[in-house]
């Protein structure tokens, strides 16, 4: 079975990598031959992160034209097409529809609530219409089931256990540490709990490790900035003590899939996360971590875990067990292959 994955980015884009490229060997083991064709090349990502809007937009136009030509001459070669969210971001539904109607079997995948981008525009019905048109739609958390109508299938964003083999075996940092992992586009969420981190800093000596971000926070907070590297990611997490995932509670964030939490838990550390659907599905409150819904709760729970080494350890062990049972490619690899084969 020949399956084309029309991803948004190459393997350098985290969402594309974890939800598509990392499934390659599992698909091949289950008689599926995957091909990958990203919309945006690596040069686009480079200028996206640099914040160079003019060059980024020019590249976007080029890559859109390139996708149009590819679809016009190659799409009929495949038995099924998997599309990361939408064919052409920010275009009208009719533009996507023109190409989709020529595809004999296709599915969509969402690990972000892309429909939030169109909420107050003339294109607000684009994503619901695409979902109804697709053979099936894989989604990263169950919130989507209450929000959209269509053939929705749950597919969490997961990790490779072989890449997260070290948990609670690394020597921890001498100073207790709180860790956040992400990208420049999501580091803004740290500002939501900055005040709590300042208050804790006044009474407890700890380090905040920021992996993949460079945001400036209050000088009272002892911050260590770490460049993201796939080779050292697990080690940096495993040497930490508490993983955090603060989020706002809006229409956009409701579609988040809690992947940071899975990374933390796979590394065997306790977690604290905002009260959102995906986070509550992943974290068993008071067992593998804490789900919090206010700034005072953030401060209380971070402080509690910083003071309690035994509780951090027990939550880390419970979190690792959850990931081993529910959130790995080892668990979902064949399942995803079966989803494609049984729903095309």
PDB file of N, CA, C and O in Angstrom, residues 68-130:
ATOM      1  N   UNK A  68       1.364  22.873  -5.449  1.00  0.00           N
ATOM      2  CA  UNK A  68       0.336  22.846  -6.492  1.00  0.00           C
ATOM      3  C   UNK A  68       0.795  21.984  -7.668  1.00  0.00           C
ATOM      4  O   UNK A  68       0.053  21.128  -8.169  1.00  0.00           O
ATOM      5  N   UNK A  69       2.023  22.195  -8.117  1.00  0.00           N
ATOM      6  CA  UNK A  69       2.544  21.421  -9.248  1.00  0.00           C
ATOM      7  C   UNK A  69       2.691  19.941  -8.891  1.00  0.00           C
ATOM      8  O   UNK A  69       2.406  19.063  -9.712  1.00  0.00           O
ATOM      9  N   UNK A  70       3.099  19.679  -7.662  1.00  0.00           N
ATOM     10  CA  UNK A  70       3.235  18.283  -7.251  1.00  0.00           C
ATOM     11  C   UNK A  70       1.879  17.579  -7.265  1.00  0.00           C
ATOM     12  O   UNK A  70       1.747  16.454  -7.770  1.00  0.00           O
ATOM     13  N   UNK A  71       0.865  18.231  -6.711  1.00  0.00           N
ATOM     14  CA  UNK A  71      -0.469  17.631  -6.668  1.00  0.00           C
ATOM     15  C   UNK A  71      -1.025  17.423  -8.074  1.00  0.00           C
ATOM     16  O   UNK A  71      -1.702  16.420  -8.343  1.00  0.00           O
ATOM     17  N   UNK A  72      -0.747  18.339  -8.955  1.00  0.00           N
ATOM     18  CA  UNK A  72      -1.288  18.261 -10.313  1.00  0.00           C
ATOM     19  C   UNK A  72      -0.745  17.061 -11.088  1.00  0.00           C
ATOM     20  O   UNK A  72      -1.461  16.471 -11.910  1.00  0.00           O
ATOM     21  N   UNK A  73       0.484  16.657 -10.805  1.00  0.00           N
ATOM     22  CA  UNK A  73       1.118  15.631 -11.639  1.00  0.00           C
ATOM     23  C   UNK A  73       1.444  14.316 -10.932  1.00  0.00           C
ATOM     24  O   UNK A  73       1.814  13.344 -11.580  1.00  0.00           O
ATOM     25  N   UNK A  74       1.282  14.258  -9.607  1.00  0.00           N
ATOM     26  CA  UNK A  74       1.750  13.063  -8.894  1.00  0.00           C
ATOM     27  C   UNK A  74       0.728  12.387  -7.982  1.00  0.00           C
ATOM     28  O   UNK A  74       0.946  11.255  -7.561  1.00  0.00           O
ATOM     29  N   UNK A  75      -0.367  13.037  -7.678  1.00  0.00           N
ATOM     30  CA  UNK A  75      -1.238  12.586  -6.601  1.00  0.00           C
ATOM     31  C   UNK A  75      -1.905  11.240  -6.881  1.00  0.00           C
ATOM     32  O   UNK A  75      -2.208  10.466  -5.956  1.00  0.00           O
ATOM     33  N   UNK A  76      -2.126  10.878  -8.128  1.00  0.00           N
ATOM     34  CA  UNK A  76      -2.840   9.644  -8.452  1.00  0.00           C
ATOM     35  C   UNK A  76      -1.997   8.392  -8.266  1.00  0.00           C
ATOM     36  O   UNK A  76      -2.504   7.276  -8.393  1.00  0.00           O
ATOM     37  N   UNK A  77      -0.722   8.561  -7.951  1.00  0.00           N
ATOM     38  CA  UNK A  77       0.170   7.417  -7.769  1.00  0.00           C
ATOM     39  C   UNK A  77      -0.025   6.723  -6.424  1.00  0.00           C
ATOM     40  O   UNK A  77       0.489   5.629  -6.204  1.00  0.00           O
ATOM     41  N   UNK A  78      -0.794   7.319  -5.529  1.00  0.00           N
ATOM     42  CA  UNK A  78      -0.861   6.821  -4.150  1.00  0.00           C
ATOM     43  C   UNK A  78      -2.237   6.243  -3.819  1.00  0.00           C
ATOM     44  O   UNK A  78      -3.268   6.700  -4.308  1.00  0.00           O
ATOM     45  N   UNK A  79      -2.214   5.228  -2.946  1.00  0.00           N
ATOM     46  CA  UNK A  79      -3.467   4.591  -2.523  1.00  0.00           C
ATOM     47  C   UNK A  79      -4.180   5.418  -1.454  1.00  0.00           C
ATOM     48  O   UNK A  79      -5.400   5.347  -1.323  1.00  0.00           O
ATOM     49  N   UNK A  80      -3.405   6.150  -0.679  1.00  0.00           N
ATOM     50  CA  UNK A  80      -3.996   6.986   0.363  1.00  0.00           C
ATOM     51  C   UNK A  80      -3.059   8.168   0.626  1.00  0.00           C
ATOM     52  O   UNK A  80      -1.833   8.040   0.505  1.00  0.00           O
ATOM     53  N   UNK A  81      -3.653   9.294   0.985  1.00  0.00           N
ATOM     54  CA  UNK A  81      -2.873  10.504   1.279  1.00  0.00           C
ATOM     55  C   UNK A  81      -3.230  10.989   2.687  1.00  0.00           C
ATOM     56  O   UNK A  81      -4.409  11.150   3.018  1.00  0.00           O
ATOM     57  N   UNK A  82      -2.203  11.187   3.513  1.00  0.00           N
ATOM     58  CA  UNK A  82      -2.378  11.739   4.858  1.00  0.00           C
ATOM     59  C   UNK A  82      -1.917  13.191   4.831  1.00  0.00           C
ATOM     60  O   UNK A  82      -0.796  13.486   4.414  1.00  0.00           O
ATOM     61  N   UNK A  83      -2.783  14.096   5.262  1.00  0.00           N
ATOM     62  CA  UNK A  83      -2.498  15.529   5.196  1.00  0.00           C
ATOM     63  C   UNK A  83      -2.382  16.090   6.609  1.00  0.00           C
ATOM     64  O   UNK A  83      -3.279  15.895   7.446  1.00  0.00           O
ATOM     65  N   UNK A  84      -1.289  16.759   6.874  1.00  0.00           N
ATOM     66  CA  UNK A  84      -1.132  17.416   8.164  1.00  0.00           C
ATOM     67  C   UNK A  84      -2.003  18.668   8.195  1.00  0.00           C
ATOM     68  O   UNK A  84      -1.663  19.703   7.628  1.00  0.00           O
ATOM     69  N   UNK A  85      -3.150  18.536   8.808  1.00  0.00           N
ATOM     70  CA  UNK A  85      -4.124  19.614   9.036  1.00  0.00           C
ATOM     71  C   UNK A  85      -4.844  20.070   7.765  1.00  0.00           C
ATOM     72  O   UNK A  85      -6.051  19.871   7.629  1.00  0.00           O
ATOM     73  N   UNK A  86      -4.144  20.682   6.815  1.00  0.00           N
ATOM     74  CA  UNK A  86      -4.781  21.228   5.616  1.00  0.00           C
ATOM     75  C   UNK A  86      -3.755  21.298   4.497  1.00  0.00           C
ATOM     76  O   UNK A  86      -2.554  21.349   4.738  1.00  0.00           O
ATOM     77  N   UNK A  87      -4.235  21.319   3.263  1.00  0.00           N
ATOM     78  CA  UNK A  87      -3.318  21.373   2.130  1.00  0.00           C
ATOM     79  C   UNK A  87      -2.612  22.716   2.035  1.00  0.00           C
ATOM     80  O   UNK A  87      -1.401  22.790   1.839  1.00  0.00           O
ATOM     81  N   UNK A  88      -3.403  23.796   2.183  1.00  0.00           N
ATOM     82  CA  UNK A  88      -2.867  25.139   1.987  1.00  0.00           C
ATOM     83  C   UNK A  88      -3.312  26.049   3.136  1.00  0.00           C
ATOM     84  O   UNK A  88      -4.432  26.562   3.126  1.00  0.00           O
ATOM     85  N   UNK A  89      -2.453  26.247   4.127  1.00  0.00           N
ATOM     86  CA  UNK A  89      -2.799  27.107   5.263  1.00  0.00           C
ATOM     87  C   UNK A  89      -3.170  28.524   4.805  1.00  0.00           C
ATOM     88  O   UNK A  89      -2.529  29.095   3.916  1.00  0.00           O
ATOM     89  N   UNK A  90      -4.247  29.040   5.398  1.00  0.00           N
ATOM     90  CA  UNK A  90      -4.729  30.410   5.193  1.00  0.00           C
ATOM     91  C   UNK A  90      -5.462  30.616   3.867  1.00  0.00           C
ATOM     92  O   UNK A  90      -5.960  31.704   3.601  1.00  0.00           O
ATOM     93  N   UNK A  91      -5.563  29.560   3.048  1.00  0.00           N
ATOM     94  CA  UNK A  91      -6.359  29.662   1.828  1.00  0.00           C
ATOM     95  C   UNK A  91      -7.804  29.262   2.128  1.00  0.00           C
ATOM     96  O   UNK A  91      -8.093  28.583   3.117  1.00  0.00           O
ATOM     97  N   UNK A  92      -8.701  29.649   1.243  1.00  0.00           N
ATOM     98  CA  UNK A  92     -10.108  29.315   1.390  1.00  0.00           C
ATOM     99  C   UNK A  92     -10.343  27.813   1.197  1.00  0.00           C
ATOM    100  O   UNK A  92      -9.558  27.135   0.509  1.00  0.00           O
ATOM    101  N   UNK A  93     -11.420  27.311   1.780  1.00  0.00           N
ATOM    102  CA  UNK A  93     -11.775  25.897   1.665  1.00  0.00           C
ATOM    103  C   UNK A  93     -11.863  25.459   0.206  1.00  0.00           C
ATOM    104  O   UNK A  93     -11.435  24.354  -0.158  1.00  0.00           O
ATOM    105  N   UNK A  94     -12.393  26.307  -0.662  1.00  0.00           N
ATOM    106  CA  UNK A  94     -12.583  25.931  -2.061  1.00  0.00           C
ATOM    107  C   UNK A  94     -11.262  25.630  -2.753  1.00  0.00           C
ATOM    108  O   UNK A  94     -11.204  24.807  -3.672  1.00  0.00           O
ATOM    109  N   UNK A  95     -10.208  26.301  -2.327  1.00  0.00           N
ATOM    110  CA  UNK A  95      -8.891  26.063  -2.932  1.00  0.00           C
ATOM    111  C   UNK A  95      -8.396  24.668  -2.584  1.00  0.00           C
ATOM    112  O   UNK A  95      -7.914  23.926  -3.434  1.00  0.00           O
ATOM    113  N   UNK A  96      -8.518  24.282  -1.298  1.00  0.00           N
ATOM    114  CA  UNK A  96      -8.164  22.924  -0.888  1.00  0.00           C
ATOM    115  C   UNK A  96      -9.067  21.905  -1.582  1.00  0.00           C
ATOM    116  O   UNK A  96      -8.607  20.855  -2.053  1.00  0.00           O
ATOM    117  N   UNK A  97     -10.360  22.213  -1.637  1.00  0.00           N
ATOM    118  CA  UNK A  97     -11.340  21.292  -2.206  1.00  0.00           C
ATOM    119  C   UNK A  97     -11.030  20.963  -3.671  1.00  0.00           C
ATOM    120  O   UNK A  97     -11.190  19.808  -4.106  1.00  0.00           O
ATOM    121  N   UNK A  98     -10.558  21.944  -4.425  1.00  0.00           N
ATOM    122  CA  UNK A  98     -10.248  21.741  -5.839  1.00  0.00           C
ATOM    123  C   UNK A  98      -9.274  20.587  -6.026  1.00  0.00           C
ATOM    124  O   UNK A  98      -9.398  19.791  -6.969  1.00  0.00           O
ATOM    125  N   UNK A  99      -8.306  20.467  -5.128  1.00  0.00           N
ATOM    126  CA  UNK A  99      -7.308  19.403  -5.222  1.00  0.00           C
ATOM    127  C   UNK A  99      -7.767  18.127  -4.512  1.00  0.00           C
ATOM    128  O   UNK A  99      -7.496  17.022  -4.965  1.00  0.00           O
ATOM    129  N   UNK A 100      -8.462  18.288  -3.394  1.00  0.00           N
ATOM    130  CA  UNK A 100      -8.881  17.125  -2.615  1.00  0.00           C
ATOM    131  C   UNK A 100      -9.871  16.247  -3.377  1.00  0.00           C
ATOM    132  O   UNK A 100      -9.869  15.021  -3.226  1.00  0.00           O
ATOM    133  N   UNK A 101     -10.712  16.848  -4.186  1.00  0.00           N
ATOM    134  CA  UNK A 101     -11.710  16.065  -4.919  1.00  0.00           C
ATOM    135  C   UNK A 101     -11.062  15.128  -5.937  1.00  0.00           C
ATOM    136  O   UNK A 101     -11.706  14.189  -6.430  1.00  0.00           O
ATOM    137  N   UNK A 102      -9.795  15.370  -6.254  1.00  0.00           N
ATOM    138  CA  UNK A 102      -9.078  14.520  -7.199  1.00  0.00           C
ATOM    139  C   UNK A 102      -8.348  13.360  -6.509  1.00  0.00           C
ATOM    140  O   UNK A 102      -7.774  12.494  -7.166  1.00  0.00           O
ATOM    141  N   UNK A 103      -8.357  13.363  -5.166  1.00  0.00           N
ATOM    142  CA  UNK A 103      -7.668  12.329  -4.402  1.00  0.00           C
ATOM    143  C   UNK A 103      -8.671  11.235  -4.031  1.00  0.00           C
ATOM    144  O   UNK A 103      -9.710  11.524  -3.430  1.00  0.00           O
ATOM    145  N   UNK A 104      -8.364   9.992  -4.352  1.00  0.00           N
ATOM    146  CA  UNK A 104      -9.347   8.921  -4.149  1.00  0.00           C
ATOM    147  C   UNK A 104      -9.554   8.573  -2.677  1.00  0.00           C
ATOM    148  O   UNK A 104     -10.621   8.108  -2.285  1.00  0.00           O
ATOM    149  N   UNK A 105      -8.520   8.764  -1.849  1.00  0.00           N
ATOM    150  CA  UNK A 105      -8.643   8.449  -0.427  1.00  0.00           C
ATOM    151  C   UNK A 105      -7.670   9.333   0.350  1.00  0.00           C
ATOM    152  O   UNK A 105      -6.473   9.334   0.067  1.00  0.00           O
ATOM    153  N   UNK A 106      -8.187  10.100   1.316  1.00  0.00           N
ATOM    154  CA  UNK A 106      -7.294  10.951   2.104  1.00  0.00           C
ATOM    155  C   UNK A 106      -7.796  11.090   3.534  1.00  0.00           C
ATOM    156  O   UNK A 106      -8.981  10.916   3.831  1.00  0.00           O
ATOM    157  N   UNK A 107      -6.868  11.386   4.405  1.00  0.00           N
ATOM    158  CA  UNK A 107      -7.195  11.653   5.809  1.00  0.00           C
ATOM    159  C   UNK A 107      -6.466  12.909   6.265  1.00  0.00           C
ATOM    160  O   UNK A 107      -5.491  13.355   5.642  1.00  0.00           O
ATOM    161  N   UNK A 108      -6.944  13.487   7.355  1.00  0.00           N
ATOM    162  CA  UNK A 108      -6.326  14.667   7.958  1.00  0.00           C
ATOM    163  C   UNK A 108      -5.785  14.297   9.326  1.00  0.00           C
ATOM    164  O   UNK A 108      -6.227  13.321   9.939  1.00  0.00           O
ATOM    165  N   UNK A 109      -4.857  15.094   9.811  1.00  0.00           N
ATOM    166  CA  UNK A 109      -4.303  14.873  11.151  1.00  0.00           C
ATOM    167  C   UNK A 109      -4.167  16.206  11.866  1.00  0.00           C
ATOM    168  O   UNK A 109      -3.681  17.188  11.286  1.00  0.00           O
ATOM    169  N   UNK A 110      -4.595  16.240  13.141  1.00  0.00           N
ATOM    170  CA  UNK A 110      -4.508  17.464  13.929  1.00  0.00           C
ATOM    171  C   UNK A 110      -3.864  17.191  15.285  1.00  0.00           C
ATOM    172  O   UNK A 110      -4.346  16.348  16.044  1.00  0.00           O
ATOM    173  N   UNK A 111      -2.780  17.917  15.569  1.00  0.00           N
ATOM    174  CA  UNK A 111      -2.280  17.945  16.940  1.00  0.00           C
ATOM    175  C   UNK A 111      -2.276  19.383  17.450  1.00  0.00           C
ATOM    176  O   UNK A 111      -1.792  19.681  18.530  1.00  0.00           O
ATOM    177  N   UNK A 112      -2.829  20.277  16.643  1.00  0.00           N
ATOM    178  CA  UNK A 112      -3.113  21.659  17.032  1.00  0.00           C
ATOM    179  C   UNK A 112      -4.487  22.017  16.492  1.00  0.00           C
ATOM    180  O   UNK A 112      -4.900  21.510  15.440  1.00  0.00           O
ATOM    181  N   UNK A 113      -5.182  22.900  17.183  1.00  0.00           N
ATOM    182  CA  UNK A 113      -6.509  23.302  16.761  1.00  0.00           C
ATOM    183  C   UNK A 113      -6.403  24.396  15.702  1.00  0.00           C
ATOM    184  O   UNK A 113      -6.591  25.586  15.983  1.00  0.00           O
ATOM    185  N   UNK A 114      -6.111  23.983  14.475  1.00  0.00           N
ATOM    186  CA  UNK A 114      -5.891  24.930  13.382  1.00  0.00           C
ATOM    187  C   UNK A 114      -7.120  25.798  13.123  1.00  0.00           C
ATOM    188  O   UNK A 114      -7.009  26.934  12.657  1.00  0.00           O
ATOM    189  N   UNK A 115      -8.292  25.294  13.442  1.00  0.00           N
ATOM    190  CA  UNK A 115      -9.513  26.068  13.187  1.00  0.00           C
ATOM    191  C   UNK A 115      -9.531  27.372  13.971  1.00  0.00           C
ATOM    192  O   UNK A 115     -10.231  28.321  13.594  1.00  0.00           O
ATOM    193  N   UNK A 116      -8.752  27.468  15.031  1.00  0.00           N
ATOM    194  CA  UNK A 116      -8.676  28.711  15.802  1.00  0.00           C
ATOM    195  C   UNK A 116      -8.103  29.846  14.967  1.00  0.00           C
ATOM    196  O   UNK A 116      -8.398  31.022  15.206  1.00  0.00           O
ATOM    197  N   UNK A 117      -7.283  29.514  13.967  1.00  0.00           N
ATOM    198  CA  UNK A 117      -6.707  30.538  13.087  1.00  0.00           C
ATOM    199  C   UNK A 117      -7.767  31.235  12.252  1.00  0.00           C
ATOM    200  O   UNK A 117      -7.551  32.352  11.771  1.00  0.00           O
ATOM    201  N   UNK A 118      -8.899  30.554  12.054  1.00  0.00           N
ATOM    202  CA  UNK A 118      -9.940  31.091  11.188  1.00  0.00           C
ATOM    203  C   UNK A 118     -11.188  31.532  11.955  1.00  0.00           C
ATOM    204  O   UNK A 118     -12.201  31.877  11.350  1.00  0.00           O
ATOM    205  N   UNK A 119     -11.109  31.524  13.267  1.00  0.00           N
ATOM    206  CA  UNK A 119     -12.293  31.681  14.109  1.00  0.00           C
ATOM    207  C   UNK A 119     -13.113  32.935  13.792  1.00  0.00           C
ATOM    208  O   UNK A 119     -14.337  32.894  13.748  1.00  0.00           O
ATOM    209  N   UNK A 120     -12.467  34.043  13.554  1.00  0.00           N
ATOM    210  CA  UNK A 120     -13.184  35.306  13.318  1.00  0.00           C
ATOM    211  C   UNK A 120     -12.984  35.808  11.889  1.00  0.00           C
ATOM    212  O   UNK A 120     -12.903  37.014  11.645  1.00  0.00           O
ATOM    213  N   UNK A 121     -12.908  34.860  10.959  1.00  0.00           N
ATOM    214  CA  UNK A 121     -12.708  35.223   9.550  1.00  0.00           C
ATOM    215  C   UNK A 121     -13.791  34.596   8.687  1.00  0.00           C
ATOM    216  O   UNK A 121     -14.607  33.796   9.162  1.00  0.00           O
ATOM    217  N   UNK A 122     -13.761  34.941   7.416  1.00  0.00           N
ATOM    218  CA  UNK A 122     -14.721  34.360   6.464  1.00  0.00           C
ATOM    219  C   UNK A 122     -14.445  32.879   6.215  1.00  0.00           C
ATOM    220  O   UNK A 122     -15.275  32.181   5.629  1.00  0.00           O
ATOM    221  N   UNK A 123     -13.286  32.395   6.672  1.00  0.00           N
ATOM    222  CA  UNK A 123     -12.916  30.990   6.478  1.00  0.00           C
ATOM    223  C   UNK A 123     -13.169  30.136   7.720  1.00  0.00           C
ATOM    224  O   UNK A 123     -12.607  29.048   7.861  1.00  0.00           O
ATOM    225  N   UNK A 124     -14.023  30.599   8.616  1.00  0.00           N
ATOM    226  CA  UNK A 124     -14.240  29.915   9.885  1.00  0.00           C
ATOM    227  C   UNK A 124     -14.779  28.494   9.738  1.00  0.00           C
ATOM    228  O   UNK A 124     -14.637  27.665  10.630  1.00  0.00           O
ATOM    229  N   UNK A 125     -15.412  28.200   8.585  1.00  0.00           N
ATOM    230  CA  UNK A 125     -15.961  26.850   8.372  1.00  0.00           C
ATOM    231  C   UNK A 125     -15.005  25.943   7.606  1.00  0.00           C
ATOM    232  O   UNK A 125     -15.359  24.797   7.292  1.00  0.00           O
ATOM    233  N   UNK A 126     -13.821  26.415   7.302  1.00  0.00           N
ATOM    234  CA  UNK A 126     -12.910  25.626   6.473  1.00  0.00           C
ATOM    235  C   UNK A 126     -12.568  24.278   7.102  1.00  0.00           C
ATOM    236  O   UNK A 126     -12.714  23.224   6.462  1.00  0.00           O
ATOM    237  N   UNK A 127     -12.092  24.278   8.328  1.00  0.00           N
ATOM    238  CA  UNK A 127     -11.655  23.029   8.959  1.00  0.00           C
ATOM    239  C   UNK A 127     -12.822  22.065   9.178  1.00  0.00           C
ATOM    240  O   UNK A 127     -12.699  20.873   8.848  1.00  0.00           O
ATOM    241  N   UNK A 128     -13.979  22.519   9.704  1.00  0.00           N
ATOM    242  CA  UNK A 128     -15.122  21.595   9.813  1.00  0.00           C
ATOM    243  C   UNK A 128     -15.520  20.976   8.473  1.00  0.00           C
ATOM    244  O   UNK A 128     -15.866  19.796   8.411  1.00  0.00           O
ATOM    245  N   UNK A 129     -15.441  21.750   7.403  1.00  0.00           N
ATOM    246  CA  UNK A 129     -15.792  21.215   6.079  1.00  0.00           C
ATOM    247  C   UNK A 129     -14.769  20.175   5.613  1.00  0.00           C
ATOM    248  O   UNK A 129     -15.139  19.142   5.046  1.00  0.00           O
ATOM    249  N   UNK A 130     -13.502  20.447   5.847  1.00  0.00           N
ATOM    250  CA  UNK A 130     -12.464  19.490   5.466  1.00  0.00           C
ATOM    251  C   UNK A 130     -12.603  18.187   6.247  1.00  0.00           C
ATOM    252  O   UNK A 130     -12.423  17.097   5.705  1.00  0.00           O
TER     253      UNK A 130
END
